[in-house]
Each structure stands twice: as structure tokens, then as C-alpha cells.
mmCIF file of C-alpha atoms and ligand atoms in Angstrom:
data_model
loop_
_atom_site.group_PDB
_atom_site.id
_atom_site.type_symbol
_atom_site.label_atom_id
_atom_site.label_comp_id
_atom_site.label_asym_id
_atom_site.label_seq_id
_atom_site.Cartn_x
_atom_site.Cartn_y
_atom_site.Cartn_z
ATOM 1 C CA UNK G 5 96.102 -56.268 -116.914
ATOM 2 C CA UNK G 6 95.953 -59.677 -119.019
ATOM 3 C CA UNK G 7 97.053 -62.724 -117.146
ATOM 4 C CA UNK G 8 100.338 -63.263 -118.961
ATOM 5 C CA UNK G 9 101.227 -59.748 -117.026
ATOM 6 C CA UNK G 10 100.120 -61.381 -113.522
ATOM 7 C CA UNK G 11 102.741 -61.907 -111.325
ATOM 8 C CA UNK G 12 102.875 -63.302 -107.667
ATOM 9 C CA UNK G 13 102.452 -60.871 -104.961
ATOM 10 C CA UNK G 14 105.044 -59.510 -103.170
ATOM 11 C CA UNK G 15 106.322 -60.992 -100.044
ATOM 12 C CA UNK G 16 104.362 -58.842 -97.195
ATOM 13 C CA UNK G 17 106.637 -56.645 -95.524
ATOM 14 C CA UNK G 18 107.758 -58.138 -91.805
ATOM 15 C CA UNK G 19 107.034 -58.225 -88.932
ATOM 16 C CA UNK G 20 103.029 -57.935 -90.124
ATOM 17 C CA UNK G 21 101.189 -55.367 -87.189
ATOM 18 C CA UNK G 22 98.829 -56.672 -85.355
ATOM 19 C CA UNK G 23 95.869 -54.276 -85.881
ATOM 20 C CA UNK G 24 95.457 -52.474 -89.096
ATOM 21 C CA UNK G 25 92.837 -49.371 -89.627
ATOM 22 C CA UNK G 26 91.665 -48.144 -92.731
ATOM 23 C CA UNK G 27 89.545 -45.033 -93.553
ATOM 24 C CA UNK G 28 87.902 -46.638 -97.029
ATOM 25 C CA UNK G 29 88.185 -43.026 -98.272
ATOM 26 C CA UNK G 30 88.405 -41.715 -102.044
ATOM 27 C CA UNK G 31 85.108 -43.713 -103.688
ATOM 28 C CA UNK G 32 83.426 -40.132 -104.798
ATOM 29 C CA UNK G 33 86.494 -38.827 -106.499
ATOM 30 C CA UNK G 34 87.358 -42.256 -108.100
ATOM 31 C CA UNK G 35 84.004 -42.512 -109.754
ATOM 32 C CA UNK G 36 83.998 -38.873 -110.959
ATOM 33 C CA UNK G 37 87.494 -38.911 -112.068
ATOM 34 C CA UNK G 38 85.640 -41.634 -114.669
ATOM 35 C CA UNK G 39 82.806 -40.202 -115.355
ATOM 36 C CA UNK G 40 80.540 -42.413 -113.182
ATOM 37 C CA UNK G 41 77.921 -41.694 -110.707
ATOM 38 C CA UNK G 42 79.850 -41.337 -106.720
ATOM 39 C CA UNK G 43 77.670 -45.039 -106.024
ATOM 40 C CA UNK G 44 80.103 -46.447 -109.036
ATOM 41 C CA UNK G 45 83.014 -45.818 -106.561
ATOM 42 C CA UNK G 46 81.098 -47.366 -103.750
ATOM 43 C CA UNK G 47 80.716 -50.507 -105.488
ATOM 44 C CA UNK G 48 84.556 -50.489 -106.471
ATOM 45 C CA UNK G 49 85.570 -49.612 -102.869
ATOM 46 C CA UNK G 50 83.094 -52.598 -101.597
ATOM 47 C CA UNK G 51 85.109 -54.654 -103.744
ATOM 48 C CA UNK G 52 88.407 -53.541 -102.965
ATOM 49 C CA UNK G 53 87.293 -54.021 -99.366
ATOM 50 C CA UNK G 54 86.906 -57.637 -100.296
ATOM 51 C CA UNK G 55 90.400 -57.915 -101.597
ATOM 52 C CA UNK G 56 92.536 -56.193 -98.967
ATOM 53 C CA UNK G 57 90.751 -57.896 -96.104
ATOM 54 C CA UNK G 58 91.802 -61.615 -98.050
ATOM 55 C CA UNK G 59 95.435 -59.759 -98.639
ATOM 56 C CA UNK G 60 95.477 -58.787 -94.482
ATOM 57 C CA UNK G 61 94.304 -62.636 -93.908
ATOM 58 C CA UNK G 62 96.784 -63.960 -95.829
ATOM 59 C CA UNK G 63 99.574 -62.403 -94.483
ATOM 60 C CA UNK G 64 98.806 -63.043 -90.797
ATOM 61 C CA UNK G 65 97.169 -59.608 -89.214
ATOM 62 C CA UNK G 66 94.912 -60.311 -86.772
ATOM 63 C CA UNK G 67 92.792 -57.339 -87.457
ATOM 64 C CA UNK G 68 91.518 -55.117 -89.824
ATOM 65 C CA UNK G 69 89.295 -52.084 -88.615
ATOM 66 C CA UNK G 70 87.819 -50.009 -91.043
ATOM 67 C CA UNK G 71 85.511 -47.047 -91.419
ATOM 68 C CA UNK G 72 82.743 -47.774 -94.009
ATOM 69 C CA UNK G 73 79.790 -45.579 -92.823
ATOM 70 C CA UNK G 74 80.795 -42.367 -90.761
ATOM 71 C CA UNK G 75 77.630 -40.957 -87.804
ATOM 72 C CA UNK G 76 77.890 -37.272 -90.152
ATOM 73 C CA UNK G 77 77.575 -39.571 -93.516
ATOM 74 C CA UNK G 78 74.142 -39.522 -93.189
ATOM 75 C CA UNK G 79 74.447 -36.137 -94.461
ATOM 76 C CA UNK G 80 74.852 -37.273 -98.115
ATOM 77 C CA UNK G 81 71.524 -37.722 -100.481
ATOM 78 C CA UNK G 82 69.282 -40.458 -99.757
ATOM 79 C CA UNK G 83 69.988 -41.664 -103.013
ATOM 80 C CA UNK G 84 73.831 -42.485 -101.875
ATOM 81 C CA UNK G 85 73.053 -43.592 -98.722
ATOM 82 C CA UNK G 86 70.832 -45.914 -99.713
ATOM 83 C CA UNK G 87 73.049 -47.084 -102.633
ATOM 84 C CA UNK G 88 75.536 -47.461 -99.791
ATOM 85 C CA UNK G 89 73.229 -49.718 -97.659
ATOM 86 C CA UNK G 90 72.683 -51.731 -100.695
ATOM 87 C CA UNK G 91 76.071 -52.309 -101.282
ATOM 88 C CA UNK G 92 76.949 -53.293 -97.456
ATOM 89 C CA UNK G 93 73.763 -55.824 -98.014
ATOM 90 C CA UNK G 94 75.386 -57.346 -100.818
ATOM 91 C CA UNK G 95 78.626 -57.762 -99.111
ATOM 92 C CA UNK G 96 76.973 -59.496 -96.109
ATOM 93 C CA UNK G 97 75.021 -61.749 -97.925
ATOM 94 C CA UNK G 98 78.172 -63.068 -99.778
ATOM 95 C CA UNK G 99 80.194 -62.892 -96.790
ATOM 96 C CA UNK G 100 77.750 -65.171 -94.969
ATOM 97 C CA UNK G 101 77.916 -67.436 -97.461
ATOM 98 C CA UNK G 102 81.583 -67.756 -97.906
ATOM 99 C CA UNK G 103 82.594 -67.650 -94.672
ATOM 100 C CA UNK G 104 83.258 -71.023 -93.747
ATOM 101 C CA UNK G 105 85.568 -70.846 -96.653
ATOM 102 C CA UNK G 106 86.885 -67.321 -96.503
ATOM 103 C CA UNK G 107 87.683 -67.448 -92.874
ATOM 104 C CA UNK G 108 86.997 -63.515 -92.235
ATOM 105 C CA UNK G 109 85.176 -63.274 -89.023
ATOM 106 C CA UNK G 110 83.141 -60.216 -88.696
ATOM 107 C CA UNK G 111 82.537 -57.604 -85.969
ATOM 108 C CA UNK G 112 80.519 -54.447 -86.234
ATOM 109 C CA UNK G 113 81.072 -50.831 -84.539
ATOM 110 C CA UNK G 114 78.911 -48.775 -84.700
ATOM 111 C CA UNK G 115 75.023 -48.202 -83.698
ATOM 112 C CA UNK G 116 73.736 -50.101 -85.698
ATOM 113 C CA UNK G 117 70.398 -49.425 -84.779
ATOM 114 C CA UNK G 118 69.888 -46.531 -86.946
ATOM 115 C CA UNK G 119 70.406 -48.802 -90.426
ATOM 116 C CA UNK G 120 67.741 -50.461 -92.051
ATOM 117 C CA UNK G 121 66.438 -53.600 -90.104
ATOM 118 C CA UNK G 122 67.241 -55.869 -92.737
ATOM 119 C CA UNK G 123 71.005 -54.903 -92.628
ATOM 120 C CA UNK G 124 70.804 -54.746 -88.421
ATOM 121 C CA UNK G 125 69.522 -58.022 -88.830
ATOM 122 C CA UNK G 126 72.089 -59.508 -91.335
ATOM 123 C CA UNK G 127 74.977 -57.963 -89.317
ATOM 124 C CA UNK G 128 73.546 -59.775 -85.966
ATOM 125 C CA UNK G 129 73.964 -63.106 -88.395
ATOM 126 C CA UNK G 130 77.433 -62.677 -89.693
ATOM 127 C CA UNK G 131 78.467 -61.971 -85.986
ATOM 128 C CA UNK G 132 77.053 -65.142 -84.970
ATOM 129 C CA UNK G 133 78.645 -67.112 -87.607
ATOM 130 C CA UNK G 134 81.817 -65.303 -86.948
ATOM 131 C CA UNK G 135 82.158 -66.424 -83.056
ATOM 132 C CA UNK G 136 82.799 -70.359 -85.299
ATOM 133 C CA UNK G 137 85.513 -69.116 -86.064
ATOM 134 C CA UNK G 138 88.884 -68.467 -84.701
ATOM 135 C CA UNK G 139 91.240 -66.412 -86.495
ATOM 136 C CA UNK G 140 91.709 -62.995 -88.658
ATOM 137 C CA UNK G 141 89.082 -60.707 -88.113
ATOM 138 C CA UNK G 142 87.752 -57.328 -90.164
ATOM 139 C CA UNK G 143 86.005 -54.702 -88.075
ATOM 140 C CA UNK G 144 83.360 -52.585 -90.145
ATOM 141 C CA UNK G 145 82.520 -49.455 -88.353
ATOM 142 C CA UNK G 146 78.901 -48.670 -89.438
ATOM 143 C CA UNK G 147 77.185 -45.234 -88.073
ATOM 144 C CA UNK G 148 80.377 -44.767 -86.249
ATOM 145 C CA UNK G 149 81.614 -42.305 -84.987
ATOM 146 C CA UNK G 150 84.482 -41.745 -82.283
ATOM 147 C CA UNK G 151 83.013 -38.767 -80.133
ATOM 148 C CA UNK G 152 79.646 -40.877 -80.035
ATOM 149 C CA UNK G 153 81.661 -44.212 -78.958
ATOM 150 C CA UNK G 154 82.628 -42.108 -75.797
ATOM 151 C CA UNK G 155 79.527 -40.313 -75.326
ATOM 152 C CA UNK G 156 77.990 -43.821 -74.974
ATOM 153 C CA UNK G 157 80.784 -45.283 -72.935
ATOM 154 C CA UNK G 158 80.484 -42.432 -70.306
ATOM 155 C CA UNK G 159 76.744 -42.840 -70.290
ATOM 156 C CA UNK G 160 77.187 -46.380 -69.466
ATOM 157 C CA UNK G 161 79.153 -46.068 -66.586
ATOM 158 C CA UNK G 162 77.295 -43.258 -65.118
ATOM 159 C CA UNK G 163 74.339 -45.741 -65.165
ATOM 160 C CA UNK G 164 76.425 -48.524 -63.676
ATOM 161 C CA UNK G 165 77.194 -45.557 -60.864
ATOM 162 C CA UNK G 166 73.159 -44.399 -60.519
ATOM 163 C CA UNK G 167 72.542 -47.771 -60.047
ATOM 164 C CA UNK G 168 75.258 -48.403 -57.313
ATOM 165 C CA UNK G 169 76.922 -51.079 -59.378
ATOM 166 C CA UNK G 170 80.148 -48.681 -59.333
ATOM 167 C CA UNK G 171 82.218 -45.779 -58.064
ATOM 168 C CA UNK G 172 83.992 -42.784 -60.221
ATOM 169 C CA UNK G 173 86.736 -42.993 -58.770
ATOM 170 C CA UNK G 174 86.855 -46.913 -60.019
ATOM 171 C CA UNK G 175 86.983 -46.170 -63.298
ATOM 172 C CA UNK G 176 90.567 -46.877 -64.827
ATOM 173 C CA UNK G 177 91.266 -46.485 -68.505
ATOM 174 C CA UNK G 178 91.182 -50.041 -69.673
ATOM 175 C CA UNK G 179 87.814 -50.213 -67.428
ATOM 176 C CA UNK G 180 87.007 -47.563 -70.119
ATOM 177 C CA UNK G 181 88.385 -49.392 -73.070
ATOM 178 C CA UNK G 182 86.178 -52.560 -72.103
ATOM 179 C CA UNK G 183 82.524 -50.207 -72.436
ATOM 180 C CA UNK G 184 83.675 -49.058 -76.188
ATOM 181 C CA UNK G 185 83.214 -51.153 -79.360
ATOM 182 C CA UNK G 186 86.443 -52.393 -79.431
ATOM 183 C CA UNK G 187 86.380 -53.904 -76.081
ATOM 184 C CA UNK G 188 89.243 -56.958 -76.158
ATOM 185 C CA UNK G 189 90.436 -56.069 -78.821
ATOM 186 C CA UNK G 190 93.891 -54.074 -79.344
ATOM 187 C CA UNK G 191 94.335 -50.448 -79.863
ATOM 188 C CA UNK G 192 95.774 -50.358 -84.081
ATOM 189 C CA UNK G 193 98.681 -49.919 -84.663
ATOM 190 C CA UNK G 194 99.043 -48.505 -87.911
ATOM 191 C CA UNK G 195 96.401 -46.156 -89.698
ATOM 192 C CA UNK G 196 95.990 -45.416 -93.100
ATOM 193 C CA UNK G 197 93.426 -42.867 -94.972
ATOM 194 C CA UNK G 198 93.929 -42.875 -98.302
ATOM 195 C CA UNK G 199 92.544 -40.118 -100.749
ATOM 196 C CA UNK G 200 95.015 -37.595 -99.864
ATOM 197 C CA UNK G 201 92.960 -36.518 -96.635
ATOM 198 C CA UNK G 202 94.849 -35.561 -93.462
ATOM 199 C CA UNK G 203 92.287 -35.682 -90.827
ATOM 200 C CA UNK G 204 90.557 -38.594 -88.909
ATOM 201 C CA UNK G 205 87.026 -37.310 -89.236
ATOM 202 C CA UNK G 206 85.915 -38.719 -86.320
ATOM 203 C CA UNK G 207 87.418 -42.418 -86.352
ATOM 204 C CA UNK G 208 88.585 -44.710 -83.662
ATOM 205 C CA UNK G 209 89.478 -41.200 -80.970
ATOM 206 C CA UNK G 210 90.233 -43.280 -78.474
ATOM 207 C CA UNK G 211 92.024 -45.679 -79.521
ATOM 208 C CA UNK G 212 94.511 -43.920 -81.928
ATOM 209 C CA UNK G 213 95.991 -42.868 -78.743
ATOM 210 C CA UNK G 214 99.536 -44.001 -80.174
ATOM 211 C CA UNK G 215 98.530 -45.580 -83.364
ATOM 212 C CA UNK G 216 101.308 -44.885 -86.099
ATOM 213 C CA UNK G 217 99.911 -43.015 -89.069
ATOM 214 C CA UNK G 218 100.140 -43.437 -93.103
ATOM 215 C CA UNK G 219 98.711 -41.115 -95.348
ATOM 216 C CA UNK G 220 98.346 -41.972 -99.494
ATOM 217 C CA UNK G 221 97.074 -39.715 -102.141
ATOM 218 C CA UNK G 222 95.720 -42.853 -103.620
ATOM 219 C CA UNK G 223 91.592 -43.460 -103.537
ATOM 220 C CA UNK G 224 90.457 -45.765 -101.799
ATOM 221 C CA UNK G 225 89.271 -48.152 -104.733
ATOM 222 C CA UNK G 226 92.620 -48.015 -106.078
ATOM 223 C CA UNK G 227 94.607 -48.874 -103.146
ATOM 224 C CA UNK G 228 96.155 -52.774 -103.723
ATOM 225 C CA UNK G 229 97.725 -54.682 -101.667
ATOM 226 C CA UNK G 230 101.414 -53.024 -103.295
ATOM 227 C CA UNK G 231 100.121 -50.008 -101.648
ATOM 228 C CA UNK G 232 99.684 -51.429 -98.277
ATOM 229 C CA UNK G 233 102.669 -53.422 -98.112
ATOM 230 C CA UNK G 234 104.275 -49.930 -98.128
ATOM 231 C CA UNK G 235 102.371 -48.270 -96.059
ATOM 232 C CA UNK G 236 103.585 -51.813 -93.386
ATOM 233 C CA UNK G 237 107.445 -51.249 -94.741
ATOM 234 C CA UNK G 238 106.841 -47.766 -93.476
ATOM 235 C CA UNK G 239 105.525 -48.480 -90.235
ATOM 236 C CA UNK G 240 108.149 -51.028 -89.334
ATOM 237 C CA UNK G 241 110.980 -48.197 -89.974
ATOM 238 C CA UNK G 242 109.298 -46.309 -87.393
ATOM 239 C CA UNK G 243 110.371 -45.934 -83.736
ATOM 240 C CA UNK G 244 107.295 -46.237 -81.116
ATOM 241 C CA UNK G 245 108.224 -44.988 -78.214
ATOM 242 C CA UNK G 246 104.911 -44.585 -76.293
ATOM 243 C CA UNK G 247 105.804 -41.723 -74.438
ATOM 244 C CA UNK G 248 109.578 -44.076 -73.466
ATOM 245 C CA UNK G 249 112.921 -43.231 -74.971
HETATM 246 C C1 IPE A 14 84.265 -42.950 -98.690
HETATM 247 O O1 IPE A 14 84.358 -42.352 -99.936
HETATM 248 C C2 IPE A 14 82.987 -43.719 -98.507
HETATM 249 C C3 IPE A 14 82.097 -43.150 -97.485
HETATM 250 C C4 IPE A 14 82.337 -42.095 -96.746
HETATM 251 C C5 IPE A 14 80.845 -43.843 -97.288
HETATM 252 P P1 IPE A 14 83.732 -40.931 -100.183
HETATM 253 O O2 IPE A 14 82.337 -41.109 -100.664
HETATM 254 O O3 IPE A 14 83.889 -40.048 -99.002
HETATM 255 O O4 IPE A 14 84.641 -40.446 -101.371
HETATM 256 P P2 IPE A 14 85.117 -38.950 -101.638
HETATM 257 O O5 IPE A 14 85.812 -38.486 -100.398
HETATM 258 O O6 IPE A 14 83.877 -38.151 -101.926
HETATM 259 O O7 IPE A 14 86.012 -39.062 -102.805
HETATM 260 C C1 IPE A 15 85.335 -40.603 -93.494
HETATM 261 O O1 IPE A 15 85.291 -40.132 -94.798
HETATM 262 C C2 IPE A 15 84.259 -41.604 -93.265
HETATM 263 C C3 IPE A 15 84.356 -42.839 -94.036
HETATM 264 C C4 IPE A 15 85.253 -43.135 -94.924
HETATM 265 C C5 IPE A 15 83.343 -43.786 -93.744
HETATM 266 P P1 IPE A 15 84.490 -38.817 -95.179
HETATM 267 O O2 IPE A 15 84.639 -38.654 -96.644
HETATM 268 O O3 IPE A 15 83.104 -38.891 -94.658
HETATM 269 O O4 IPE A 15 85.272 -37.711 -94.356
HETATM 270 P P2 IPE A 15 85.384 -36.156 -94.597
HETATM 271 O O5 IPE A 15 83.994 -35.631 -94.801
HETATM 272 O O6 IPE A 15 86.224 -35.947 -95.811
HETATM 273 O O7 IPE A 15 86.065 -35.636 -93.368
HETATM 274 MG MG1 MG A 16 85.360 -38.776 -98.428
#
């Protein structure tokens, strides 16, 4: 697009929700559809990353959640992961730097234990510099997975119980809610997976509990902020009734 075809973005699509979650979903088709190798589509859907989160600042969401790096991605070659951790490197260096400008506060979910140290350690430094600020933050859920979220959650509070420091029948949901990732922050209330995918694989289990859903053919690195002011204009025609009538 030259920049005589640039025009202003649309107004976003009131009232903004709250909590927005994004599977980043699509990069491996959208480099093959080109001709490029899958990490090609990595890089664009870092990028795109980059742009959406500015786009869900901008128009007032106080959170964006998304799903970068899966607990069953470590499947793929060693080659894409790697070009994967590479990428999320890049994007935390930058973000570091910026971020007194940017104003994107970052939060991690995920065990991130299992990435490389120089990543764990980079991601402990963005969080940091994040608790500045006040204001929109972007989750990135890193070796995440939902099932292991719980897993952990439960194990924690069976060793609060071993060691006497609680009862069973104590445990209420939001006590729950407050031992996974997410803890103070609210459930999302729209999500979207792109790529033409109709499944969660594994993403936020627990809290999707009544989180609206928006499905788009559309790859991930493709995906502009048009496309997401739909998928909001969708979500606000929608009736949530929460189990009500
Ligand atoms: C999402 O894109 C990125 C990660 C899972 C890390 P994919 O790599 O899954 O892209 P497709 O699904 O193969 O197109
Ligand atoms: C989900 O996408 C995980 C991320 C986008 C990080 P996948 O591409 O891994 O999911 P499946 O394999 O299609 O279910
Ligand atoms: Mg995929």
C-alpha cells in the first residue's frame, strides 16, 4: 500500500471489552502460502503482535492475552523452536527499550522455566519494568498450557493443605482463580483464533468459562486491526447471559 492510499483507522467499535485473547495462530501457513520457510511467518506474526497490541492500547482495552508458545509446541523441530525463541528475544529486547514510551506493560504465563535462561531472564526484566507502569497490559503465554495451569494450581493448594496452612473444603473458586497465572486479573471476554481453527488447543481452560468466541479464516500475520474491530462489533451484538436470562 503506498502512503497516498493510507487512510485513518477506523473508529474502534464501542463499548471496547475489557480483556481480549488471541490465539497468534496461522504463521506456518502464511509463510508457505509464500514460499518462505514456517520461521518467515513467525517473524511476521511477531510483528503483527507488535501492531495489534499498540491498536488494543490505543483504543482503551485493558488487556490483551495471547498464546505465543503452546506446552505441546515443543513438539516442532528444534530448528523452529529455536527460531521462535529468537524471535520472542528480539521482541523483549525492543520492548524493554521502548517501554517507557510504548506504555505496554508486560506479564508472562506460562513456566517459564523450561525456556532458555537468557529469555527467563529477560522476561523477569520486562516484568519489573512493567510494575512502573500503570495502564494497558499484553499477557504472553509462554510454555502454556491450560490443563498444566490447573495441574499446578491444585498442586499448590494441596501443599498449602499438607502443610496445615488450609482446608479443602476452603477452597472457593476465586480462591482458585488467585493460584493460576492470571490471578487479579479478569476472565476475557472475547476470544479470537484466527487461521480458520475451531478448537482452543489447550488455552486459558479456566478462564474461558463464559468468554464470547470469534473465529476468522484469516492467519494470524494477516489479521489488522480492520479485522479485530469486527471481531469487537461482533461481540458487542452478542447477548451474555452467564447462565441469567
Ligand atoms: C502459531 O502459528 C505460532 C505457534 C504455534 C508458535 P503456527 O506455527 O501454528 O502456524 P500454522 O498453524 O502451522 O499455520
Ligand atoms: C496453538 O496453536 C498454540 C499457539 C498459537 C501458541 P497450534 O498451532 O499449536 O495449535 P494446534 O496444533 O493447531 O491445535
Ligand atoms: Mg498452528
Amino acid at each position: 500500500m503506498g502512503i497516498f492510499n493510507r487512510k485513518k483507522a477506523a473508529p474502534a467499535a464501542r463499548p471496547v471489552p475489557r480483556h481480549v485473547a488471541i490465539v497468534l495462530d496461522g504463521n506456518g501457513r502464511w509463510a508457505q502460502k509464500r514460499g518462505l520457510p514456517r520461521t518467515a511467518g513467525h517473524a511476521a506474526g511477531s510483528e503483527n503482535f507488535r501492531r495489534i497490541a499498540t491498536y488494543c492500547r490505543d483504543i482503551g482495552m485493558d488487556y490483551l492475552t495471547v498464546y505465543a508458545f503452546s506446552t505441546e509446541n515443543w513438539k516442532r523441530s528444534a530448528e523452529e523452536v529455536s527460531a521462535i525463541m529468537g524471535l520472542l528475544k528480539k521482541y523483549l529486547l525492543e520492548a524493554l527499550e521502548k517501554m517507557e514510551r510504548d506504555h505496554i506493560r508486560l506479564q508472562f504465563f506460562g513456566d517459564l522455566h523450561r525456556l532458555p535462561q537468557e529469555l527467563q531472564d529477560l522476561a523477569a526484566r520486562t516484568w519489573e519494568t512493567s510494575q512502573r507502569y500503570t495502564g494497558f497490559q499484553a499477557n504472553i503465554c509462554l510454555n502454556y498450557g491450560g490443563r498444566d495451569e490447573i495441574v499446578r494450581a491444585a498442586r499448590a493448594f494441596a501443599a498449602r493443605c499438607a502443610a496445615g496452612e488450609a482446608r479443602p473444603e476452603e477452597l472457593t473458586e476465586a480462591g482458585f482463580s488467585d493460584l493460576l497465572y492470571s490471578r487479579g486479573i479478569p476472565d476475557p471476554d472475547l476470544i479470537i483464533r484466527p487461521s480458520g481453527e475451531l478448537r482452543l488447543s489447550n488455552f486459558l481452560l479456566w478462564q474461558a468459562a463464559y468468554s464470547e468466541f470469534y473465529f476468522t479464516d484469516v492467519l494470524w500475520p494477516d489479521f489488522t486491526p480492520r479485522d479485530l474491530e469486527r471481531a469487537i462489533a461482533d461481540f458487542n451484538g452478542r447477548s451474555r447471559r452467564f447462565g441469567g436470562v
